[in-house]
Tab-separated table of C-alpha atoms in Angstrom:
chain	number	residue	atom	x	y	z
A	1	MET	CA	-65.145	22.245	-0.660
A	2	LYS	CA	-62.722	25.052	-1.546
A	3	THR	CA	-61.613	25.197	2.066
A	4	SER	CA	-60.805	21.473	1.982
A	5	LEU	CA	-58.824	21.872	-1.231
A	6	TYR	CA	-56.842	24.805	0.164
A	7	LEU	CA	-56.171	22.862	3.352
A	8	PHE	CA	-55.024	19.825	1.378
A	9	ALA	CA	-52.750	21.939	-0.824
A	10	GLY	CA	-51.248	23.625	2.210
A	11	LEU	CA	-50.555	20.334	3.930
A	12	PHE	CA	-48.978	18.970	0.740
A	13	LEU	CA	-46.626	21.936	0.424
A	14	LEU	CA	-45.690	21.686	4.097
A	15	PHE	CA	-44.967	17.964	3.716
A	16	PHE	CA	-42.922	18.578	0.565
A	17	ALA	CA	-40.849	21.307	2.192
A	18	THR	CA	-40.258	19.198	5.297
A	19	SER	CA	-39.223	16.223	3.152
A	20	CYS	CA	-36.705	18.377	1.304
A	21	GLU	CA	-35.253	19.581	4.594
A	22	ASP	CA	-34.982	15.974	5.804
A	23	ASP	CA	-33.242	14.973	2.559
A	24	ASP	CA	-30.724	17.765	3.046
A	25	ASP	CA	-29.964	16.435	6.526
A	26	ILE	CA	-29.478	12.912	5.196
A	27	THR	CA	-27.352	13.847	2.173
A	28	PRO	CA	-25.178	16.871	2.921
A	29	SER	CA	-23.903	18.948	0.031
A	30	LEU	CA	-20.232	18.272	-0.667
A	31	ASP	CA	-17.724	20.993	-1.446
A	32	VAL	CA	-15.010	18.978	-3.183
A	33	PRO	CA	-11.837	20.983	-3.889
A	34	THR	CA	-9.883	20.495	-7.110
A	35	THR	CA	-6.733	19.710	-5.102
A	36	TYR	CA	-6.123	17.944	-1.798
A	37	ALA	CA	-6.286	21.162	0.224
A	38	PHE	CA	-8.574	21.558	3.237
A	39	SER	CA	-8.590	24.279	5.871
A	40	ARG	CA	-10.395	25.490	8.970
A	41	ASP	CA	-10.305	29.114	10.118
A	42	GLY	CA	-7.540	29.841	7.635
A	43	ALA	CA	-5.276	26.981	8.763
A	44	SER	CA	-4.594	23.792	6.803
A	45	THR	CA	-6.191	20.717	8.330
A	46	VAL	CA	-4.066	18.248	6.345
A	47	SER	CA	-1.185	16.488	8.111
A	48	PHE	CA	0.651	13.233	7.369
A	49	SER	CA	4.293	13.880	8.298
A	50	GLY	CA	4.638	10.480	9.983
A	51	GLN	CA	3.806	8.700	6.745
A	52	SER	CA	6.308	10.800	4.789
A	53	GLU	CA	8.976	9.921	7.350
A	54	ARG	CA	8.315	6.184	7.126
A	55	ILE	CA	8.502	6.275	3.329
A	56	ALA	CA	11.876	8.056	3.568
A	57	MET	CA	13.104	5.524	6.138
A	58	ALA	CA	12.058	2.648	3.892
A	59	GLU	CA	13.867	4.189	0.915
A	60	GLU	CA	17.164	4.313	2.813
A	61	LEU	CA	16.720	0.845	4.290
A	62	VAL	CA	15.999	-0.853	0.970
A	63	SER	CA	18.882	0.981	-0.699
A	64	SER	CA	21.189	-0.253	2.075
A	65	PHE	CA	20.361	-3.895	1.312
A	66	THR	CA	23.024	-3.792	-1.416
A	67	ASP	CA	25.574	-1.828	0.623
A	68	PHE	CA	27.948	-4.616	1.632
A	69	SER	CA	29.383	-2.551	4.488
A	70	GLN	CA	26.097	-2.850	6.376
A	71	THR	CA	25.499	-5.304	9.204
A	72	THR	CA	22.437	-7.073	10.507
A	73	GLU	CA	22.435	-4.625	13.392
A	74	SER	CA	22.640	-1.508	11.211
A	75	LEU	CA	19.841	-2.684	8.910
A	76	ASN	CA	17.688	-3.713	11.851
A	77	ASN	CA	18.248	-0.288	13.384
A	78	MET	CA	16.860	1.307	10.230
A	79	PHE	CA	13.875	-1.022	10.410
A	80	THR	CA	13.123	-0.264	14.067
A	81	ASN	CA	14.661	3.215	14.514
A	82	ALA	CA	15.276	2.443	18.172
A	83	GLU	CA	16.047	5.462	20.324
A	84	GLY	CA	19.715	6.410	20.382
A	85	THR	CA	20.756	4.322	17.361
A	86	ASN	CA	20.738	7.139	14.756
A	87	PRO	CA	20.769	4.708	11.815
A	88	PHE	CA	19.881	7.126	9.011
A	89	THR	CA	21.944	9.647	7.078
A	90	ASP	CA	19.102	12.160	7.533
A	91	ALA	CA	19.207	13.738	10.997
A	92	GLU	CA	15.467	14.443	10.882
A	93	LEU	CA	14.737	10.737	10.463
A	94	ASN	CA	17.033	9.906	13.373
A	95	ALA	CA	15.161	12.422	15.528
A	96	SER	CA	11.798	10.958	14.552
A	97	THR	CA	9.812	8.788	16.941
A	98	LYS	CA	8.404	6.835	13.977
A	99	SER	CA	9.582	3.455	12.735
A	100	ILE	CA	8.849	1.099	9.870
A	101	ARG	CA	8.633	-2.183	11.759
A	102	SER	CA	6.010	-1.012	14.254
A	103	LYS	CA	3.543	-0.406	11.415
A	104	VAL	CA	4.155	-3.594	9.428
A	105	ALA	CA	1.155	-5.938	9.684
A	106	ALA	CA	-0.384	-3.591	12.238
A	107	SER	CA	-3.825	-2.724	10.865
A	108	SER	CA	-6.948	-2.692	13.009
A	109	GLU	CA	-8.940	-4.883	10.636
A	110	LEU	CA	-6.455	-7.721	10.166
A	111	PHE	CA	-4.175	-7.751	13.185
A	112	ALA	CA	-5.794	-6.110	16.219
A	113	ALA	CA	-7.138	-9.529	17.190
A	114	ASN	CA	-4.304	-11.565	15.675
A	115	SER	CA	-1.020	-10.520	17.241
A	116	VAL	CA	0.480	-13.943	16.502
A	117	LEU	CA	0.131	-13.501	12.741
A	118	SER	CA	1.387	-9.924	12.988
A	119	ALA	CA	4.507	-11.144	14.782
A	120	GLU	CA	5.072	-13.885	12.193
A	121	ILE	CA	4.924	-11.381	9.344
A	122	LYS	CA	7.303	-8.991	11.105
A	123	GLU	CA	9.657	-11.943	11.572
A	124	ASP	CA	9.579	-12.573	7.814
A	125	PHE	CA	10.922	-9.063	7.270
A	126	ASP	CA	13.501	-9.549	10.035
A	127	GLY	CA	14.527	-12.778	8.341
A	128	TRP	CA	15.107	-11.148	4.965
A	129	ILE	CA	17.418	-8.634	6.630
A	130	SER	CA	19.492	-11.258	8.445
A	131	ALA	CA	19.595	-13.556	5.408
A	132	GLN	CA	20.870	-10.760	3.171
A	133	VAL	CA	23.788	-10.166	5.536
A	134	ASN	CA	24.501	-13.782	6.463
A	135	GLU	CA	23.879	-15.511	3.121
A	136	VAL	CA	24.295	-12.988	0.315
A	137	PHE	CA	26.948	-10.584	1.635
A	138	PRO	CA	29.597	-13.321	2.121
A	139	ALA	CA	28.939	-14.511	-1.455
A	140	GLN	CA	29.313	-11.069	-3.045
A	141	SER	CA	32.156	-12.200	-5.323
A	142	GLU	CA	30.782	-15.667	-6.018
A	143	VAL	CA	28.862	-16.598	-9.145
A	144	ALA	CA	25.420	-17.822	-8.166
A	145	GLU	CA	24.292	-21.284	-9.161
A	146	ALA	CA	21.555	-23.643	-8.071
A	147	GLY	CA	21.961	-24.158	-4.344
A	148	THR	CA	24.620	-21.442	-4.011
A	149	PRO	CA	24.046	-17.718	-3.364
A	150	GLY	CA	26.002	-15.054	-5.176
A	151	GLN	CA	25.891	-12.657	-8.091
A	152	ILE	CA	24.167	-13.154	-11.416
A	153	ALA	CA	24.222	-10.949	-14.500
A	154	ASP	CA	21.054	-9.260	-15.717
A	155	GLY	CA	22.052	-7.362	-18.829
A	156	SER	CA	24.352	-4.572	-17.655
A	157	SER	CA	23.222	-5.002	-14.036
A	158	VAL	CA	24.436	-7.381	-11.365
A	159	ARG	CA	21.871	-9.015	-9.093
A	160	TYR	CA	22.608	-10.712	-5.790
A	161	VAL	CA	20.502	-13.765	-5.049
A	162	ASN	CA	20.155	-16.455	-2.414
A	163	ALA	CA	20.639	-20.169	-2.997
A	164	TRP	CA	17.317	-20.552	-4.791
A	165	GLY	CA	17.464	-17.335	-6.821
A	166	LEU	CA	15.578	-14.816	-4.664
A	167	GLU	CA	16.798	-11.232	-4.288
A	168	TYR	CA	16.048	-10.450	-0.653
A	169	ASN	CA	16.041	-6.706	-1.270
A	170	GLN	CA	13.268	-7.058	-3.851
A	171	ALA	CA	11.239	-9.419	-1.680
A	172	PHE	CA	11.525	-6.997	1.249
A	173	ALA	CA	10.634	-3.871	-0.751
A	174	LYS	CA	7.671	-5.301	-2.626
A	175	SER	CA	6.299	-7.061	0.441
A	176	LEU	CA	6.500	-3.737	2.271
A	177	ILE	CA	4.072	-2.296	-0.299
A	178	GLY	CA	1.408	-4.649	1.004
A	179	GLY	CA	2.563	-5.075	4.580
A	180	LEU	CA	3.020	-1.380	5.340
A	181	MET	CA	1.545	0.944	2.721
A	182	TYR	CA	-1.548	-0.952	1.597
A	183	ASP	CA	-2.317	-2.477	4.984
A	184	GLN	CA	-2.168	0.886	6.727
A	185	ILE	CA	-4.229	2.623	4.036
A	186	ALA	CA	-6.959	0.083	3.372
A	187	ASN	CA	-7.153	-2.010	6.516
A	188	HIS	CA	-6.408	0.677	9.068
A	189	TYR	CA	-6.857	4.372	8.341
A	190	LEU	CA	-9.768	3.996	5.894
A	191	SER	CA	-11.493	1.467	8.135
A	192	PRO	CA	-14.467	2.495	10.295
A	193	LEU	CA	-12.590	0.768	13.116
A	194	GLN	CA	-10.228	3.741	13.012
A	195	LEU	CA	-12.350	6.502	11.505
A	196	ASP	CA	-15.249	5.947	13.920
A	197	SER	CA	-13.291	4.762	16.950
A	198	GLY	CA	-14.490	6.119	20.284
A	199	THR	CA	-16.137	9.521	19.888
A	200	ARG	CA	-14.512	10.341	16.548
A	201	ARG	CA	-17.771	10.373	14.589
A	202	THR	CA	-19.649	12.617	17.019
A	203	ASP	CA	-16.599	14.835	17.477
A	204	ASN	CA	-16.185	15.188	13.732
A	205	THR	CA	-19.849	16.041	13.234
A	206	ALA	CA	-19.528	18.704	15.922
A	207	GLY	CA	-16.260	20.027	14.471
A	208	ILE	CA	-14.276	19.239	17.625
A	209	VAL	CA	-10.574	19.338	16.759
A	210	GLU	CA	-7.639	17.554	18.351
A	211	THR	CA	-5.789	19.380	21.135
A	212	ASP	CA	-3.562	22.140	19.711
A	213	GLU	CA	-4.419	21.071	16.146
A	214	SER	CA	-6.662	22.370	13.368
A	215	TYR	CA	-8.052	18.974	12.329
A	216	THR	CA	-10.517	16.500	13.774
A	217	ALA	CA	-9.328	13.002	14.631
A	218	MET	CA	-11.296	11.575	11.707
A	219	GLU	CA	-9.859	14.075	9.231
A	220	HIS	CA	-6.362	13.194	10.401
A	221	ARG	CA	-6.889	9.444	10.002
A	222	TRP	CA	-8.044	9.934	6.420
A	223	ASP	CA	-5.030	12.151	5.698
A	224	GLU	CA	-2.683	9.523	7.108
A	225	ALA	CA	-4.052	7.029	4.585
A	226	TYR	CA	-3.413	9.594	1.848
A	227	GLY	CA	0.143	10.058	3.138
A	228	TYR	CA	1.125	6.418	2.654
A	229	LEU	CA	0.436	6.845	-1.063
A	230	PHE	CA	1.326	10.482	-1.724
A	231	GLY	CA	3.500	11.436	1.261
A	232	ALA	CA	6.657	11.760	-0.849
A	233	SER	CA	5.028	13.665	-3.712
A	234	GLU	CA	6.582	16.977	-4.681
A	235	ASP	CA	3.157	18.635	-4.660
A	236	GLU	CA	1.153	16.890	-1.978
A	237	THR	CA	-2.017	18.773	-2.937
A	238	GLY	CA	-1.749	17.749	-6.607
A	239	PRO	CA	0.206	14.490	-6.396
A	240	LEU	CA	-0.328	13.124	-9.895
A	241	THR	CA	2.255	15.481	-11.421
A	242	ASP	CA	5.143	13.227	-10.332
A	243	LEU	CA	3.200	9.992	-9.995
A	244	GLY	CA	5.471	6.970	-10.230
A	245	SER	CA	8.669	8.831	-9.376
A	246	ALA	CA	7.803	10.177	-5.919
A	247	ASP	CA	8.867	6.972	-4.159
A	248	ASN	CA	9.809	3.363	-4.892
A	249	PHE	CA	6.817	1.804	-3.212
A	250	LEU	CA	3.062	1.999	-3.771
A	251	ASN	CA	3.262	5.367	-5.533
A	252	LYS	CA	5.758	3.991	-8.051
A	253	TYR	CA	3.649	0.994	-8.952
A	254	LEU	CA	0.418	2.933	-9.097
A	255	GLY	CA	2.252	4.940	-11.744
A	256	ARG	CA	3.347	1.806	-13.590
A	257	VAL	CA	-0.172	0.393	-13.630
A	258	ASN	CA	-1.638	3.741	-14.632
A	259	ASP	CA	0.782	3.922	-17.587
A	260	ASP	CA	-0.852	0.786	-18.998
A	261	GLU	CA	-3.715	1.846	-21.269
A	262	ASP	CA	-5.815	-0.988	-19.851
A	263	PHE	CA	-5.725	0.683	-16.418
A	264	SER	CA	-5.140	4.330	-17.312
A	265	ASP	CA	-7.930	5.725	-15.119
A	266	THR	CA	-6.654	4.075	-11.926
A	267	ALA	CA	-4.668	6.989	-10.479
A	268	ALA	CA	-7.316	9.587	-11.289
A	269	ASN	CA	-9.986	7.429	-9.653
A	270	ILE	CA	-7.924	7.077	-6.476
A	271	GLU	CA	-6.945	10.734	-6.232
A	272	ALA	CA	-10.533	11.879	-6.805
A	273	ALA	CA	-11.832	9.407	-4.218
A	274	PHE	CA	-9.380	10.707	-1.634
A	275	ARG	CA	-10.568	14.277	-2.231
A	276	ARG	CA	-14.238	13.401	-2.287
A	277	GLY	CA	-13.974	11.189	0.792
A	278	ARG	CA	-12.174	13.924	2.702
A	279	ALA	CA	-14.848	16.438	1.651
A	280	ALA	CA	-17.484	13.983	2.856
A	281	ILE	CA	-15.821	13.911	6.268
A	282	VAL	CA	-15.925	17.710	6.409
A	283	ALA	CA	-19.641	17.528	5.552
A	284	ALA	CA	-20.226	14.682	8.045
A	285	ASP	CA	-21.514	12.483	5.205
A	286	TYR	CA	-20.271	9.118	6.399
A	287	THR	CA	-22.085	7.060	3.782
A	288	GLU	CA	-20.248	8.933	1.047
A	289	ARG	CA	-16.987	8.688	2.985
A	290	ASP	CA	-17.243	4.906	3.084
A	291	ALA	CA	-18.191	4.724	-0.589
A	292	GLN	CA	-15.021	6.606	-1.515
A	293	ALA	CA	-12.927	4.455	0.824
A	294	SER	CA	-14.202	1.381	-1.033
A	295	ILE	CA	-13.107	2.868	-4.356
A	296	ILE	CA	-9.611	3.504	-3.011
A	297	LYS	CA	-9.307	-0.011	-1.588
A	298	ASP	CA	-10.529	-1.654	-4.783
A	299	GLU	CA	-8.215	0.361	-7.020
A	300	LEU	CA	-5.136	-0.147	-4.828
A	301	SER	CA	-5.773	-3.874	-4.507
A	302	LYS	CA	-5.897	-3.954	-8.302
A	303	VAL	CA	-2.447	-2.349	-8.429
A	304	ILE	CA	-0.978	-5.151	-6.322
A	305	ARG	CA	-2.720	-7.875	-8.305
A	306	VAL	CA	-1.717	-6.405	-11.668
A	307	ARG	CA	1.943	-6.109	-10.732
A	308	ALA	CA	2.037	-9.590	-9.220
A	309	ALA	CA	0.661	-11.090	-12.433
A	310	TYR	CA	2.907	-8.876	-14.563
A	311	TYR	CA	6.156	-9.904	-12.881
A	312	LEU	CA	5.278	-13.587	-12.881
A	313	MET	CA	4.658	-13.455	-16.619
A	314	GLN	CA	7.851	-11.451	-17.195
A	315	GLY	CA	9.734	-14.074	-15.213
A	316	LYS	CA	8.142	-16.859	-17.229
A	317	ALA	CA	9.198	-15.243	-20.511
A	318	ALA	CA	12.763	-14.714	-19.284
A	319	LEU	CA	13.067	-18.325	-18.106
A	320	GLU	CA	11.876	-19.556	-21.485
A	321	ASP	CA	14.618	-17.402	-23.059
A	322	SER	CA	17.192	-18.826	-20.611
A	323	ASN	CA	17.780	-15.324	-19.231
A	324	MET	CA	18.212	-16.429	-15.645
A	325	GLY	CA	19.351	-13.087	-14.248
A	326	GLY	CA	16.379	-11.249	-15.730
A	327	ALA	CA	14.027	-14.025	-14.677
A	328	PHE	CA	15.226	-14.044	-11.077
A	329	HIS	CA	14.886	-10.265	-10.835
A	330	ASP	CA	11.316	-10.343	-12.150
A	331	LEU	CA	10.388	-13.322	-10.000
A	332	SER	CA	11.853	-11.668	-6.896
A	333	GLU	CA	9.670	-8.623	-7.489
A	334	GLY	CA	6.752	-10.913	-8.210
A	335	TYR	CA	7.429	-12.810	-4.991
A	336	GLY	CA	7.041	-9.591	-3.001
A	337	PHE	CA	3.830	-8.620	-4.736
A	338	VAL	CA	2.434	-12.116	-4.199
A	339	TYR	CA	3.388	-11.796	-0.524
A	340	SER	CA	1.420	-8.531	-0.503
A	341	LEU	CA	-1.714	-10.367	-1.641
A	342	ARG	CA	-2.215	-11.567	1.942
A	343	PHE	CA	-3.208	-8.027	2.917
A	344	ILE	CA	-5.846	-7.364	0.257
A	345	ASP	CA	-8.475	-10.050	0.779
A	346	GLY	CA	-8.879	-10.044	4.534
A	347	THR	CA	-8.172	-13.355	6.231
A	348	ALA	CA	-8.758	-15.244	2.964
A	349	GLY	CA	-5.747	-13.555	1.392
A	350	GLU	CA	-3.354	-15.187	3.854
A	351	ASP	CA	-3.981	-18.764	2.708
A	352	ILE	CA	-4.054	-17.877	-0.983
A	353	ALA	CA	-0.791	-15.957	-0.816
A	354	GLU	CA	0.980	-18.681	1.153
A	355	SER	CA	-0.091	-21.304	-1.365
A	356	TYR	CA	1.380	-19.256	-4.213
A	357	LEU	CA	4.574	-18.518	-2.268
A	358	THR	CA	5.077	-22.220	-1.599
A	359	THR	CA	4.931	-22.853	-5.339
A	360	LEU	CA	7.399	-20.045	-6.023
A	361	ARG	CA	9.890	-21.280	-3.430
A	362	ASN	CA	9.885	-24.673	-5.172
A	363	ALA	CA	11.532	-26.248	-2.152
A	364	ASP	CA	11.420	-29.754	-3.651
A	365	GLY	CA	13.536	-28.474	-6.526
A	366	ASN	CA	16.004	-25.613	-6.787
A	367	GLY	CA	13.718	-22.642	-6.345
A	368	PHE	CA	13.679	-20.282	-9.304
A	369	TRP	CA	16.449	-22.236	-11.022
A	370	ASP	CA	14.144	-25.009	-12.181
A	371	ILE	CA	10.630	-23.774	-11.459
A	372	ASP	CA	8.083	-24.773	-14.096
A	373	PRO	CA	7.186	-21.710	-16.218
A	374	ALA	CA	3.682	-23.129	-16.629
A	375	ALA	CA	3.198	-22.911	-12.857
A	376	LEU	CA	3.975	-19.198	-13.025
A	377	GLU	CA	1.305	-18.645	-15.653
A	378	THR	CA	-1.222	-20.627	-13.619
A	379	ILE	CA	-0.668	-18.399	-10.588
A	380	ALA	CA	-0.739	-15.242	-12.699
A	381	SER	CA	-3.993	-16.322	-14.352
A	382	GLU	CA	-5.645	-16.975	-10.993
A	383	ILE	CA	-4.522	-13.590	-9.670
A	384	ALA	CA	-5.883	-11.828	-12.750
A	385	SER	CA	-9.181	-13.677	-12.491
A	386	SER	CA	-9.558	-12.737	-8.826
A	387	GLY	CA	-9.012	-9.093	-9.748
A	388	GLY	CA	-11.498	-9.062	-12.596
A	389	PHE	CA	-9.007	-8.273	-15.360
A	390	SER	CA	-7.437	-10.340	-18.114
A	391	LEU	CA	-3.960	-11.796	-17.879
A	392	GLU	CA	-3.210	-10.226	-21.252
A	393	ALA	CA	-4.041	-6.775	-19.873
A	394	ALA	CA	-1.719	-7.240	-16.884
A	395	ALA	CA	1.156	-8.837	-18.754
A	396	ASN	CA	1.730	-6.207	-21.434
């Protein structure tokens, strides 16, 4: 009897030990650094220079929208950075092989199988460039009115709008937040379609690095996502120190949303998820990697929704105060954020965004000049509801 008990106890301990070993294989231990710093054999494995370059290119392009000496060709050259054009004031950007346009509406998840839609979206951006030069530039000294482009006062600032009140520079910049930054982060580099493409998962597990590099292909893809948000940060390993001022795109508006006490944990959640997800890749824990990617996507989609609702409500308030210049500026920013909604809900986002944009264009009337303020609140309320937050929280 004793022999049977000893045998049973021994088998139990063996089973328990084996189970623990199996659990360790299934759930690797993560070594999450306190900053976004990862290395292999003493060399940093973090690289996202291409993303930093595109952010810098976009900054100069958007700034040039209100430089009336520019031409359609010069602005298009900044957008495409075609070889030999040297469109930028920064020689390093001119020498770069990167471009903005090639990465607009170019994610694996949304556009790999829909080149027609990708081309249509790129053409929207092309159209805003040509319209700025052909419609707004000639009317620089004209006072805008319904049906006529020109300048309109907004406090101490002067805004330049098209015939129905839209600032093309604001539409372009805010749409780029969704069409470039968010789309590349959420729908491309954080997608398993990129992270696990080809042999990337097995290579990463085995620690096989890219030729002449210190990082694996999977590590690099994750870092490239990080770069579209924090690639212009002064301290790229601790990017929250200058959050909101590092660039005028997704980083800026993450900062704005994070400054709202209703959403004050947003930036910390994203930054921590980037670090933890990257550590999970190092540990070959792909379940944890995907969990952190989901956090990043959810939080960044919230940023776009919050700012869309915010600007629509700001525009509504300004219209009701007969402050047309302020209203048009807010609505132009809101227009771009609404355009960006098409990138955050998969294929469903396209139809929703286009429906809202049709309302904002108010083609049967005079655009922003006589749009119904109640329609703006309706759209803002629907956006807030879809994001799981209150309109009051977004609008303050």
